[in-house]
XYZ file of C-alpha atoms in Angstrom:
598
model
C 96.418 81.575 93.681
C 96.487 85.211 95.230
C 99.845 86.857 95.700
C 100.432 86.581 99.276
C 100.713 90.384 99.123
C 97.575 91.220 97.539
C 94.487 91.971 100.023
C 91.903 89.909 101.451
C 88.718 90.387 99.959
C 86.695 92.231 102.450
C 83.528 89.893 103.810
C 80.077 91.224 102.627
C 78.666 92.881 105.625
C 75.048 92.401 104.081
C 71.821 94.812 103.431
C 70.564 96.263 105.894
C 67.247 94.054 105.783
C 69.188 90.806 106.188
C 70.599 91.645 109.150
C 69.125 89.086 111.394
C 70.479 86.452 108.251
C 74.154 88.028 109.037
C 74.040 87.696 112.334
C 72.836 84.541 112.486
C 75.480 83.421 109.944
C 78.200 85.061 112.020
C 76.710 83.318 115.266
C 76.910 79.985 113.427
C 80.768 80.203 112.419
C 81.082 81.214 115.716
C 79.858 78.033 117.249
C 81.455 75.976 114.542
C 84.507 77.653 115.265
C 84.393 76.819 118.968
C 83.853 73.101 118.492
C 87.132 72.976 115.935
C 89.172 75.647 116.928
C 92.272 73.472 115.815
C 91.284 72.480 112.428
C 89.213 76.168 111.148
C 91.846 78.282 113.241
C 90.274 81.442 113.284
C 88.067 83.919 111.420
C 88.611 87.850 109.829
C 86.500 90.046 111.573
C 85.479 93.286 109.031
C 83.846 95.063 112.024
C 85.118 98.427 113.788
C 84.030 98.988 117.748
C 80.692 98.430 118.625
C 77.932 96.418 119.797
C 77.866 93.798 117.459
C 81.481 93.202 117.169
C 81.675 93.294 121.227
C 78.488 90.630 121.569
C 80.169 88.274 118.395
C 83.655 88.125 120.654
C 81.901 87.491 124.430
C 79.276 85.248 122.221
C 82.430 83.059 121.432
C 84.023 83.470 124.320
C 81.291 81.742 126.503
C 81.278 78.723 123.536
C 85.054 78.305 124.028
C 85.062 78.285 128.605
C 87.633 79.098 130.702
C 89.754 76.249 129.346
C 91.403 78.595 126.436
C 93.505 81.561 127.551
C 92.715 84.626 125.410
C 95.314 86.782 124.489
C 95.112 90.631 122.890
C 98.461 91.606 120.733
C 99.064 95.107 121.050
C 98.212 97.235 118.169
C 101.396 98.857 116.661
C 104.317 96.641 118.815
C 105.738 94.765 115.819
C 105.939 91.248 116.185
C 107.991 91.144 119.520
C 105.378 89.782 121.636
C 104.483 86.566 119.606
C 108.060 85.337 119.281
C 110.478 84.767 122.506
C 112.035 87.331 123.807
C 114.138 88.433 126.953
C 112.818 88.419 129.725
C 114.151 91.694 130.990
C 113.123 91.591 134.687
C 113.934 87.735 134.934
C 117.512 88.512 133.356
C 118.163 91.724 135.035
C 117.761 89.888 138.894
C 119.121 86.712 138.200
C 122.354 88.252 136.412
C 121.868 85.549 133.321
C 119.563 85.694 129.921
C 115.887 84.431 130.665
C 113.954 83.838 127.725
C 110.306 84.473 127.913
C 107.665 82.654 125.393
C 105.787 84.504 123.022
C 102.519 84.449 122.268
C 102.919 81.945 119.189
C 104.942 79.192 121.496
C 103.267 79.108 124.452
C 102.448 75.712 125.511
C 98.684 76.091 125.779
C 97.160 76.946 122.527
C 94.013 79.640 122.988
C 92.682 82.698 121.909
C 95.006 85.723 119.983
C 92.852 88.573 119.279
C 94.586 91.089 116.757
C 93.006 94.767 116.426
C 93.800 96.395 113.547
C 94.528 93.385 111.559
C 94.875 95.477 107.835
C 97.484 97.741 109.037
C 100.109 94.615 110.510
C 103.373 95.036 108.941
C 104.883 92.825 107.277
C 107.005 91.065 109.713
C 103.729 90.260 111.442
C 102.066 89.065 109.332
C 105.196 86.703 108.733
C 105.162 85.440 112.521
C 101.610 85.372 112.674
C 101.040 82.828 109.342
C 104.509 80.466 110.617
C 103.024 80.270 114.238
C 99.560 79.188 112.802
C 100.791 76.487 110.889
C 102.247 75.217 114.208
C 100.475 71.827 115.580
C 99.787 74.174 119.253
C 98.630 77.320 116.968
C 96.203 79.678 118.703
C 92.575 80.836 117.335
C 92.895 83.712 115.623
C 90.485 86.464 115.577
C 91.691 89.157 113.738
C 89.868 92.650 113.304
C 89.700 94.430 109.760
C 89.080 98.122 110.854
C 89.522 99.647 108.057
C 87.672 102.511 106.987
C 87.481 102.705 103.276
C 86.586 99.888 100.873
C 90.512 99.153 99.689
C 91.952 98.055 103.344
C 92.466 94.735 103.471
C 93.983 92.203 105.479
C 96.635 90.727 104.349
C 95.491 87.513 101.965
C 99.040 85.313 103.664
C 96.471 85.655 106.974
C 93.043 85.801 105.427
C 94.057 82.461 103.748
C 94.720 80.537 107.052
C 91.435 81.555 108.858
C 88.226 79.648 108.238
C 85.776 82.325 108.244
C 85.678 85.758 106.843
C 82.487 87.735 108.317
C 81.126 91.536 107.711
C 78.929 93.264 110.895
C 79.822 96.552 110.098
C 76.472 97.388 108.502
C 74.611 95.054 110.885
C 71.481 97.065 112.768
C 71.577 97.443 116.292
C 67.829 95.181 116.646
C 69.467 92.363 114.911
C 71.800 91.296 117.789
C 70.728 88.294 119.638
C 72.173 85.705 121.983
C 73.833 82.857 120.259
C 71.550 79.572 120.120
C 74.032 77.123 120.852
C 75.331 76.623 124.352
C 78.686 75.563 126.005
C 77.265 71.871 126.463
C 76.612 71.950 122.976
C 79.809 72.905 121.712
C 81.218 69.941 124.161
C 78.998 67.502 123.160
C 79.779 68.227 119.622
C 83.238 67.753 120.771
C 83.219 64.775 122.175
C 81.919 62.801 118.593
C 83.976 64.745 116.470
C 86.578 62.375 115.481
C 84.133 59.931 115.027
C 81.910 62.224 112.141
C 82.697 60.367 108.568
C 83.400 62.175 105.452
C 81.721 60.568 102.822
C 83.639 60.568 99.023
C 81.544 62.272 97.379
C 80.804 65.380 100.065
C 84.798 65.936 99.969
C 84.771 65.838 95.902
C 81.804 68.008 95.720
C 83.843 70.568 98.087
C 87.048 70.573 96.152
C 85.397 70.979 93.101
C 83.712 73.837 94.480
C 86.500 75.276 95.331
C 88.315 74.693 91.903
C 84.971 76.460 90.091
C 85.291 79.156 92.583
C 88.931 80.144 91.316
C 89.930 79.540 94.793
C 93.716 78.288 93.974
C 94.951 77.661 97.885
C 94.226 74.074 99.201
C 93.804 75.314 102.701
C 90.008 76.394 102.102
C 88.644 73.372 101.023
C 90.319 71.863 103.839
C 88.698 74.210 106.209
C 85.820 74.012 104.479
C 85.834 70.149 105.179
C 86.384 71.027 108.760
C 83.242 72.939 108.974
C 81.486 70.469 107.716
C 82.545 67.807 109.967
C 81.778 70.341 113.244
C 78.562 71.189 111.879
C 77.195 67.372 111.492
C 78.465 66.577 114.926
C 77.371 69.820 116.137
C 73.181 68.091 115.065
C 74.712 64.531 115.724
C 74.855 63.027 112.488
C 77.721 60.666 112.263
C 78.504 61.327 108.698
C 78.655 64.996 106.426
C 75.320 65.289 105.221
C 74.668 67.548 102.120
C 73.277 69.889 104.420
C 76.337 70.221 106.749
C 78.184 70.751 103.352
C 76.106 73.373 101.939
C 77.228 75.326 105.296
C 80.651 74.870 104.761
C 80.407 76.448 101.382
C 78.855 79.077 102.374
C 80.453 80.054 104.909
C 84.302 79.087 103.912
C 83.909 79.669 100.185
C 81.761 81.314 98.956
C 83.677 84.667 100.819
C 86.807 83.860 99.131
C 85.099 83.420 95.407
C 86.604 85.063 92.769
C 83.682 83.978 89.864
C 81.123 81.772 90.241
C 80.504 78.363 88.388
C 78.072 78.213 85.863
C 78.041 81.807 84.527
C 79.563 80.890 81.350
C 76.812 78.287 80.991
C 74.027 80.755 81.747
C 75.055 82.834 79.035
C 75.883 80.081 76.322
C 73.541 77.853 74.928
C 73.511 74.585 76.121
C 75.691 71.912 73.461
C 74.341 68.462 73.833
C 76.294 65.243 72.059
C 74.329 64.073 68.835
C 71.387 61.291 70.302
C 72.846 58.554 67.661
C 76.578 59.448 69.099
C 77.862 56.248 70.945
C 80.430 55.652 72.968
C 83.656 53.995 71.538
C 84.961 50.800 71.820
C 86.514 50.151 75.519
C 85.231 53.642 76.459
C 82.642 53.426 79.273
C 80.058 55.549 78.648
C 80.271 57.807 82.124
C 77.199 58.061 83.832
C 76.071 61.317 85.995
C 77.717 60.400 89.342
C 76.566 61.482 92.865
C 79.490 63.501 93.736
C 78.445 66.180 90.376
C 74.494 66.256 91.479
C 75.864 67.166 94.872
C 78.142 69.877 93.606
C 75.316 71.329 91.207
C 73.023 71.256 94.255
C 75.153 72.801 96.894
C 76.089 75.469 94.147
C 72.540 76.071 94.027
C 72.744 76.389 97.718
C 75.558 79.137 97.972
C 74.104 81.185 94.971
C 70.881 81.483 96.796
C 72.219 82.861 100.128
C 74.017 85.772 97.950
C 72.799 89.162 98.179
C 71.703 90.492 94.473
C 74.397 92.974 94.864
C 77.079 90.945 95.311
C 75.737 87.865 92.766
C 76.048 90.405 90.018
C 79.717 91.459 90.808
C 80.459 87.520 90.805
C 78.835 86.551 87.957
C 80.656 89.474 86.140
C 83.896 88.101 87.502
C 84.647 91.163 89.404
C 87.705 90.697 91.700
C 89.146 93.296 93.680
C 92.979 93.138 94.256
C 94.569 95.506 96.688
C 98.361 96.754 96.248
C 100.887 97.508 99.384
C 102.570 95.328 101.409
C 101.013 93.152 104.125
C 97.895 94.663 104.503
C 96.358 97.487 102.765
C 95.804 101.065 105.283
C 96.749 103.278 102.565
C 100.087 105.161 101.737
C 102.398 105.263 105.190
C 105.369 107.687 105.663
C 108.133 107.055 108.127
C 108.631 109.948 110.710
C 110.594 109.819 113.984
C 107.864 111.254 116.025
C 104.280 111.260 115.339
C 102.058 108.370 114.317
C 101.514 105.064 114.909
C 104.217 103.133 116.487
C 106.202 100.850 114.103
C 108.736 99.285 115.938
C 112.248 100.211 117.219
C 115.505 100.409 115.409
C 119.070 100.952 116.385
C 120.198 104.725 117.036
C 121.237 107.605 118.739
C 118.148 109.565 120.495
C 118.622 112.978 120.131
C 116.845 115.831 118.316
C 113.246 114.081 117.208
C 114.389 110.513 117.697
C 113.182 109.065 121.132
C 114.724 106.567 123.282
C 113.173 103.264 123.456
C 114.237 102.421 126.956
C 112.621 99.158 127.011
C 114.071 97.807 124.191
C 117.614 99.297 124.981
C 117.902 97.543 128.124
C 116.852 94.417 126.672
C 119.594 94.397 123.926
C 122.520 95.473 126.808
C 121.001 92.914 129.732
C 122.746 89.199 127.847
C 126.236 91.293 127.794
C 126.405 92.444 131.385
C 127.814 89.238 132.849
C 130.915 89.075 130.118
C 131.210 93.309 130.715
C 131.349 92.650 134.355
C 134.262 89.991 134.108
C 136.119 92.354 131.268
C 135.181 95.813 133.331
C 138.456 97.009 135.399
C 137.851 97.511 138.960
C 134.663 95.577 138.951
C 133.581 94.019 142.489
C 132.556 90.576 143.271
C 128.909 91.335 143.372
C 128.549 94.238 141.156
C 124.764 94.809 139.326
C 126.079 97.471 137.362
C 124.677 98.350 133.982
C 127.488 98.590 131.380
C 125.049 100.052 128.326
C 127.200 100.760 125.138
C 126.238 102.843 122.035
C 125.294 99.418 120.127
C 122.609 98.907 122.695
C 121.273 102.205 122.232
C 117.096 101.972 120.362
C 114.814 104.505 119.076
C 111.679 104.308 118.130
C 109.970 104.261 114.661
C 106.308 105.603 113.780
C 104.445 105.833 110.701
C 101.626 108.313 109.441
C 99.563 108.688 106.881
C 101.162 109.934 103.721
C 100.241 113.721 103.417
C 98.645 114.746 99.829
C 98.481 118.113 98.071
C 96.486 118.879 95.624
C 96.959 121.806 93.405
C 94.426 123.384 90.816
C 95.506 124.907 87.898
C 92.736 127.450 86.950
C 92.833 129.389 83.651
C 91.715 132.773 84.372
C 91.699 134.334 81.174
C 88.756 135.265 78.617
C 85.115 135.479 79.184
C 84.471 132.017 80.534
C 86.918 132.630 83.663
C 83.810 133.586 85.695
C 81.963 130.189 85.621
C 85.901 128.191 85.398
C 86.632 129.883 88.938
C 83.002 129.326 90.390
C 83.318 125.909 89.613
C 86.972 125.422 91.004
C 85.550 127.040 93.839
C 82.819 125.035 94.805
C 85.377 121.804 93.935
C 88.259 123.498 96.425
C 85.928 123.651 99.464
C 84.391 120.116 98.621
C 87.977 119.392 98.847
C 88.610 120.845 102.073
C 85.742 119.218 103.681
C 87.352 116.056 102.819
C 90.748 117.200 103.300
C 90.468 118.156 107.367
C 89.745 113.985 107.630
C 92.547 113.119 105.502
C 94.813 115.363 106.322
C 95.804 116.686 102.520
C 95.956 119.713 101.713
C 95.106 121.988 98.371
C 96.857 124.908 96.275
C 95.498 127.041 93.970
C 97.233 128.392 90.594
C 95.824 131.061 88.822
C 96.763 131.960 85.288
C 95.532 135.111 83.189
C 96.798 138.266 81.209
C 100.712 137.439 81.043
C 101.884 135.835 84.441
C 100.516 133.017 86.898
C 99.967 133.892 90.471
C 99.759 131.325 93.088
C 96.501 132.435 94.323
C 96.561 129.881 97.092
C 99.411 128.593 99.253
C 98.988 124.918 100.136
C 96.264 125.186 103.280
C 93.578 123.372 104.753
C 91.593 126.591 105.611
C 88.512 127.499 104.382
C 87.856 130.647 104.586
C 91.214 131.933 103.680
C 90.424 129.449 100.339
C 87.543 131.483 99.819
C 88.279 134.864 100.616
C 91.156 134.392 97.833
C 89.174 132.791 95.174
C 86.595 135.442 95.608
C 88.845 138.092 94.790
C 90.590 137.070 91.725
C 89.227 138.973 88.846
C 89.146 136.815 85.054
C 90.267 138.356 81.541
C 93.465 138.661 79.695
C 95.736 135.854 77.999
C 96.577 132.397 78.279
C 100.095 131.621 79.724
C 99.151 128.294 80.310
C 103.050 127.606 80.265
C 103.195 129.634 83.423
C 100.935 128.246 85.736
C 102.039 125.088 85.100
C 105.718 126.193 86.071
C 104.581 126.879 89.250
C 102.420 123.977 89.662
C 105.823 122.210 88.874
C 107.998 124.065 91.871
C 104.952 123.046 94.250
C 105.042 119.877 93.413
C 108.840 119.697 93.931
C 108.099 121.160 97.259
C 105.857 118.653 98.365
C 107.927 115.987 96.976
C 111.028 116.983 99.007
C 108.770 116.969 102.128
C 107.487 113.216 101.221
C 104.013 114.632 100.262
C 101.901 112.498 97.474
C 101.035 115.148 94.871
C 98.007 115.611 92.453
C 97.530 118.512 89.672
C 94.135 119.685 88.220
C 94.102 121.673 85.461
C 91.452 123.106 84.486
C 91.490 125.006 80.656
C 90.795 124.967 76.931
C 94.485 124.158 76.095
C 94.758 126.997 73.846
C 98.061 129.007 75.185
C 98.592 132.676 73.529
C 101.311 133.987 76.110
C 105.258 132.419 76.056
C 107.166 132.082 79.302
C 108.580 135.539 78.355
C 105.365 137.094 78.313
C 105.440 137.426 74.798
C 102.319 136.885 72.517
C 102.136 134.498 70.313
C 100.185 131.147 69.835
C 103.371 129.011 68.559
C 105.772 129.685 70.824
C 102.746 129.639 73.471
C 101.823 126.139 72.833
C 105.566 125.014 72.729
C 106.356 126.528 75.780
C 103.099 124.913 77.450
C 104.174 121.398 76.189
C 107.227 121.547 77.330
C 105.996 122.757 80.730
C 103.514 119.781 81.080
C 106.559 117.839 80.457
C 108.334 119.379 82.905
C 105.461 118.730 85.359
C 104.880 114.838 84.619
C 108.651 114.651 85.127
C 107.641 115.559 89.057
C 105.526 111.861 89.330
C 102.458 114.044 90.158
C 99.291 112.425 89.301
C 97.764 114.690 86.767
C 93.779 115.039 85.278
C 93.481 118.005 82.895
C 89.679 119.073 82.429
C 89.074 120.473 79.253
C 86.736 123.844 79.686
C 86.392 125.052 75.830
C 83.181 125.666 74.623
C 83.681 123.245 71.276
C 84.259 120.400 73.996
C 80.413 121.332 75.706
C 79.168 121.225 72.252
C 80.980 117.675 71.072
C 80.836 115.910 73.758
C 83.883 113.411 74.340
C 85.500 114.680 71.284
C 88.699 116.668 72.615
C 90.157 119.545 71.408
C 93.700 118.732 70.189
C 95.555 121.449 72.081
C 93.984 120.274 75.168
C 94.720 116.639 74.523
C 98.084 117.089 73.732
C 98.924 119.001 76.964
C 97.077 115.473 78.757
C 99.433 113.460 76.863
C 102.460 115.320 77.188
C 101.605 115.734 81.457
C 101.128 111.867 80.704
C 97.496 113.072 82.169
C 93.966 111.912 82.229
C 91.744 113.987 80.240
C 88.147 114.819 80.869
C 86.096 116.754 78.615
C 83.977 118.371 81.317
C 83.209 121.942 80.243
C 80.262 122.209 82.506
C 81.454 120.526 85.300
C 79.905 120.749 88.819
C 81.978 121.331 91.859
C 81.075 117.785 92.835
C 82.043 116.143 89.723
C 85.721 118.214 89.660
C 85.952 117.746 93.335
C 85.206 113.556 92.436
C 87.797 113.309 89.776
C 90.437 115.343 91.639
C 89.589 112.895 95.141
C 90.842 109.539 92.603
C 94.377 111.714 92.339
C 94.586 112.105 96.517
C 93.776 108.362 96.380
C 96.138 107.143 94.446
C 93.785 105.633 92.219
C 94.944 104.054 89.330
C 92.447 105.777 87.063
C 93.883 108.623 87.763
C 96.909 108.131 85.078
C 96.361 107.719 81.431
């Protein structure tokens, strides 16, 4: 079973060609989701703003009437407004606490819709997975915005919602009105209780399941669910293999971690001896029904896959996703910029801001015993008596900022095409830094001294005005630069930046720290400042730029390779690197990635 922390696997959105299959695919959960709304609770939208997400929700909408209230949980409030709370208003007239339901325990179940669904905190995610195991639970819809391929929502939520659908890629021409109408989602309605499961449908489902590596019971019981709304939805009385075939499809097969039956395609077949027999009191086990169905709805869900994606199952890929509920990336706390991430108890004052809101609501259930303890009070008195306990401020979160700094030997007759190629990787950088906010230094390190060539900046002209003025030639005190790589990255620690270093050299020091010459004490003084450097947690990559690394290929050079291992490093023997390909490796150390560490 998936840690309830790891992230959901993102829903294929589908080729481009097969958009009219997607759609139609996402129309039909839609339906099926309207006629059980109570038994497949919900579905994970991977869709940001647009047309196609926009006609899915008013497509479901007009399946579902006016009978279910929809609801829209405010992106960044924290899980306040799905639990009971104060009524603040109520409580402030009437002099006494008013509790107000939340959206989890209101008395009608309907509709939540939750934007931003891989970015929910923890705590939500909490409330929202113990309100939708509730008997009144609402439909869930929640949106997976995310922008690169590692959000996720959170699996705790992903696991409790039926469907799991992808119309980010969708084309604009394959958007079309649902088939199915509201007086076919009630007549579907009306005989669903009365739709039989047969035994062998519900074994061939939970043994899909089980071959699937799909380790929560909740699926196939979803999966079950869709089946029984799709037979009454046609008006079969009883699950048909067809109606099952659906259900795996569009239930299971998104949560899939392997397919059944690779193992078998690869190994030859074994069959028993012919004069075997069966031992005494053994009954020799015929093929039941319930494994022909399996085999045939696996057939079934294997030939719906895109050849993309049938590849990556059959090769047991299976993406996990670190980070607490959901996965948005590397967050920072900071009292005034950001996205909002709750409130807190606190003095406002400097960069903190009052929460008014949610002060008022902590001091409004102690005003009637303040009034009877306050001296000189009145019969009558409305008052506020607000304490320092009451007192709230508000919390945001931002992105994590990340520098990267280059480390660019300088020195010999090579320094030329080292510094064209760190360069052309700095400005590819840039490009992608001004989206993600990070931000890039640049170390140079020639004759006997290192010169920090490039505070850390985001602009890029001043990154090439300084690049294109640094002239090459001299020594190697590699020792150097990476001392003041080391105080940058202390720097950027201290102001809670994520930090990356690229060095780029042969390996082969000739200067001390002292500025002495001498390979020894060069290459001593160079390990020991590597060490110095992986002591920082920076994420390291050292690209090796000698000319006996061009000529052998992966083979390193062993002064090289021991600076990678002592900066606990990834090495790259890349003397003829493009800008793209430095630029590349460099982007895995903004990310995080874990490729990026030896």
């Amino acid at each position: 079973m998936r840690d309830l922390n790891d992230g959901y696997p993102a829903p294929s959105s589908g080729a481009p060609e097969d958009g009219e299959e997607v759609w139609a695919r996402a129309g039909l959960a839609a339906v099926l989701l309207a006629i059980d709304p109570r038994g497949l609770r919900g579905a994970v939208l991977r869709a940001r703003p647009g047309h196609a997400r926009d006609a899915w929700l008013e497509g479901l909408r007009a399946l579902m009437g006016d009978a279910a209230p929809w609801h829209r949980l405010p992106p960044g409030c924290g899980a306040a407004p799905l639990l009971p709370r104060l009524d603040l208003a109520a409580t402030l007239a009437e002099g006494r606490a008013i509790e107000a339901p939340g959206l989890l325990t209101r008395a009608e179940a309907g509709v939540l819709v939750v934007p931003g669904a891989e970015r929910l905190e923890r705590g939500v995610v909490g409330a929202l997975t113990q309100g939708l195991e509730g008997a009144a639970a609402p439909t869930v819809i929640a949106f997976d915005e995310g922008a690169e391929a590692e959000e996720r929502v959170a699996a705790a939520l992903g696991d409790r919602l039926a469907f799991a659908l992808g119309l980010d890629a969708l084309p604009l021409g394959a958007v079309s009105p649902l088939v199915a109408t509201l007086d076919d989602v009630r007549a579907a309605q009306a005989m669903l209780s009365d739709v039989a499961v047969p035994d062998d449908a519900l074994a061939a489902l939970v043994a899909m399941a089980a071959c699937m590596g799909i380790g929560s019971a909740r699926p196939p019981m979803m999966a079950l669910a869709a089946a029984r709304a799709h037979a009454a939805l046609h008006g079969r009385a009883a699950v048909a293999e067809e109606d099952a075939a659906i259900a795996s499809e569009l239930v299971l097969l998104p949560r899939a971690l392997w397919l059944p039956g690779a193992e078998d395609e690869q190994a030859p077949e074994e069959r028993p001896p012919e004069d075997s027999e069966p031992e005494d009191g053994e009954a020799q086990a015929p093929e039941g029904e319930a494994e022909a169905l399996e085999d045939r709805l696996l057939e079934a869900v294997r030939a719906s896959l895109p050849p993309e994606v049938l590849a990556a199952l059959l090769a047991g890929n299976r993406q996990r996703s670190g980070g607490a509920a959901g996965s948005a990336g590397a967050q920072m706390a900071t009292p005034r910029r950001g996205r909002p991430a709750g409130v807190r108890q606190g003095l406002p004052g400097g960069h903190r801001r009052l929460a008014l809101v949610e002060t008022l609501s902590a001091a409004a259930p102690w005003q009637p015993l303040r009034r009877r303890t306050r001296a000189g009070s009145a019969p009558g008195d409305r008052r506020l008596e607000i304490r320092r306990d009451d007192l709230r401020i508000r919390r945001f979160k931002a992105p994590r900022e990340t520098l990267t700094i280059f480390v660019v030997d300088a020195s010999g007759s090579a320094a030329i095409a080292r510094l064209a190629e760190a360069k052309g990787a700095v400005e590819l950088m840039l490009g992608e830094a001004y989206r993600r906010r990070d931000s890039v230094a640049l170390v140079a390190f020639r004759k006997e001294g290192a010169e920090l060539l490039l505070p850390p900046t985001r602009a890029l002209a001043r990154a090439r005005k300084a690049l294109a003025e640094l002239p090459g030639g001299g020594g190697t005190p590699i020792a150097a630069g990476l001392d003041v790589a080391r105080r940058l990255a202390e720097d950027a620690r201290r102001r809670g930046q994520s930090v990356g270093v690229v060095l780029l050299s042969d390996g082969r020091a000739n200067i001390a720290r002292d500025g002495t010459p001498g390979r020894g004490p060069a290459q001593a003084d160079a390990e020991a400042a590597a060490r110095g450097l992986a002591a920082t947690g920076a994420a390291s990559l050292v690209i090796d730029t000698s000319a006996r690394a061009a000529r052998t290929g992966a083979r390193a050079r062993p002064e090289a390779r021991s600076l990678a291992d002592a900066m606990s490093a990834r090495y790259l023997a890349l003397p003829g690197a493009g800008a793209e390909s430095i630029a590349g490796a460099a982007g895995m150390l903004s990310r995080g990635s874990d490729g990026a560490r030896r």
